[in-house]
Amino acid sequence: MDDRELQNWVERVSLDRFGIPFRHRAIFNARLRSTGGRYFTKTHHIEISPHQLAAYGPEETEKIIKHELCHYHLHLQGRGYKHRDPEFKALLKQVGAARYCKALPGARRTLPVKYLLICRSCGQTYPRKRKTDPRKYACGRCRGKLRLVEAEPRPG
C-alpha cells in the first residue's frame, strides 16, 4: 500500500465513521515504531506506521486511523482532543477506535535499571534508567530528601 491509497482510506473512514471529510494529508512514516500514528496540530496532517499494517493487518490499522481522526476532528472543532479529555475518550468509544496500539513484534525491550533514588526518611525506592539529580525531587510518599545510588547489576 502506498501513500495515495492510505489517503483514500483515511478520507473514506472519516466520511463513513465521522460524517465529516478529511481535508489534509495522510502518509505512512516508517520511522514510527513505538506508536501507531501521529496527528499534527499545526498542519493537521496524519502519519501512520506501515509496520502496524504489516504486523497486524488492516483491521488494527483502521482502529489507529480512527484514533488519529478523533484527534483531528475534535481539534478542528475546538473541543477536547487530547488523550486525557473526556470528549476524546467518548469519541474513541463511539467510533470503535483503538485507545493504544499493539506493540510491534520484536520491538526493543526497555533499558535496564541503572540507578535508584532512595528516600532518606522512609526508604521508598524509585528505579531509574538515567542518572537523575536527587536535589530536584522529593519523595512522593513523605516529601523527604532523596539520595542517588547505582543499582546492583543483575546476574545473567
Tab-separated table of C-alpha atoms in Angstrom, residues 9-106:
chain	number	residue	atom	x	y	z
A	9	TRP	CA	-8.542	5.051	3.096
A	10	VAL	CA	-8.381	7.852	5.695
A	11	GLU	CA	-10.813	10.003	3.680
A	12	ARG	CA	-13.247	7.068	3.407
A	13	VAL	CA	-13.062	6.229	7.139
A	14	SER	CA	-13.555	9.901	8.009
A	15	LEU	CA	-16.740	10.128	5.952
A	16	ASP	CA	-18.102	6.721	6.997
A	17	ARG	CA	-17.431	6.918	10.756
A	18	PHE	CA	-17.420	10.675	11.471
A	19	GLY	CA	-19.589	12.060	8.653
A	20	ILE	CA	-17.004	14.804	8.097
A	21	PRO	CA	-14.454	14.936	5.258
A	22	PHE	CA	-10.722	14.692	5.930
A	23	ARG	CA	-9.171	17.617	4.038
A	24	HIS	CA	-5.491	17.261	4.907
A	25	ARG	CA	-2.671	14.807	4.208
A	26	ALA	CA	-2.242	11.265	5.467
A	27	ILE	CA	1.052	9.481	4.850
A	28	PHE	CA	2.988	6.466	6.029
A	29	ASN	CA	6.053	7.101	8.198
A	30	ALA	CA	8.354	4.087	8.528
A	31	ARG	CA	10.214	5.720	11.446
A	32	LEU	CA	7.172	5.270	13.710
A	33	ARG	CA	7.856	2.182	15.804
A	34	SER	CA	6.611	2.796	19.338
A	35	THR	CA	3.394	4.440	18.176
A	36	GLY	CA	0.818	3.523	15.561
A	37	GLY	CA	0.219	7.020	14.296
A	38	ARG	CA	0.555	10.764	14.862
A	39	TYR	CA	-1.669	13.797	14.413
A	40	PHE	CA	-0.006	17.179	13.919
A	41	THR	CA	-1.923	20.091	15.431
A	42	LYS	CA	-0.144	22.736	13.330
A	43	THR	CA	-0.541	21.175	9.889
A	44	HIS	CA	-3.468	18.810	10.680
A	45	HIS	CA	-1.657	16.025	8.830
A	46	ILE	CA	-1.721	12.418	9.990
A	47	GLU	CA	1.106	9.879	9.869
A	48	ILE	CA	0.525	6.128	10.179
A	49	SER	CA	3.111	3.422	10.877
A	50	PRO	CA	3.381	0.934	7.992
A	51	HIS	CA	4.849	-1.558	10.477
A	52	GLN	CA	1.475	-1.808	12.242
A	53	LEU	CA	-0.206	-2.625	8.934
A	54	ALA	CA	2.390	-5.285	8.136
A	55	ALA	CA	2.266	-6.842	11.614
A	56	TYR	CA	-1.450	-6.720	12.450
A	57	GLY	CA	-3.311	-6.095	9.205
A	58	PRO	CA	-5.920	-3.609	8.039
A	59	GLU	CA	-8.346	-4.087	10.961
A	60	GLU	CA	-5.890	-2.846	13.610
A	61	THR	CA	-4.564	-0.149	11.290
A	62	GLU	CA	-8.087	1.158	10.738
A	63	LYS	CA	-8.505	1.450	14.519
A	64	ILE	CA	-5.317	3.549	14.585
A	65	ILE	CA	-6.648	5.702	11.727
A	66	LYS	CA	-9.874	6.255	13.687
A	67	HIS	CA	-7.817	7.214	16.754
A	68	GLU	CA	-5.896	9.853	14.792
A	69	LEU	CA	-9.114	11.083	13.170
A	70	CYS	CA	-10.580	11.580	16.655
A	71	HIS	CA	-7.678	13.946	17.415
A	72	TYR	CA	-8.155	15.630	14.025
A	73	HIS	CA	-11.908	16.269	14.141
A	74	LEU	CA	-12.042	17.296	17.807
A	75	HIS	CA	-9.096	19.676	17.368
A	76	LEU	CA	-10.646	21.351	14.332
A	77	GLN	CA	-13.939	21.738	16.228
A	78	GLY	CA	-12.149	23.365	19.165
A	79	ARG	CA	-13.106	20.549	21.534
A	80	GLY	CA	-11.000	18.362	23.851
A	81	TYR	CA	-8.708	16.426	21.501
A	82	LYS	CA	-6.019	15.279	23.960
A	83	HIS	CA	-5.784	11.741	25.357
A	84	ARG	CA	-6.901	12.827	28.831
A	85	ASP	CA	-10.021	14.716	27.635
A	86	PRO	CA	-13.405	13.073	28.298
A	87	GLU	CA	-14.666	14.139	24.848
A	88	PHE	CA	-11.758	12.340	23.210
A	89	LYS	CA	-12.327	9.148	25.208
A	90	ALA	CA	-16.059	9.204	24.433
A	91	LEU	CA	-15.469	9.667	20.687
A	92	LEU	CA	-12.910	6.830	20.653
A	93	LYS	CA	-15.505	4.503	22.126
A	94	GLN	CA	-18.254	5.768	19.805
A	95	VAL	CA	-16.310	5.102	16.590
A	96	GLY	CA	-14.540	1.921	17.758
A	97	ALA	CA	-11.033	3.374	17.678
A	98	ALA	CA	-8.029	1.901	19.469
A	99	ARG	CA	-7.026	3.582	22.738
A	100	TYR	CA	-3.492	2.192	22.362
A	101	CYS	CA	-1.787	0.381	19.505
A	102	LYS	CA	-0.294	-3.073	19.901
A	103	ALA	CA	3.454	-3.348	20.438
A	104	LEU	CA	5.350	-4.425	17.368
A	105	PRO	CA	6.764	-7.944	17.474
A	106	GLY	CA	10.483	-7.880	18.144
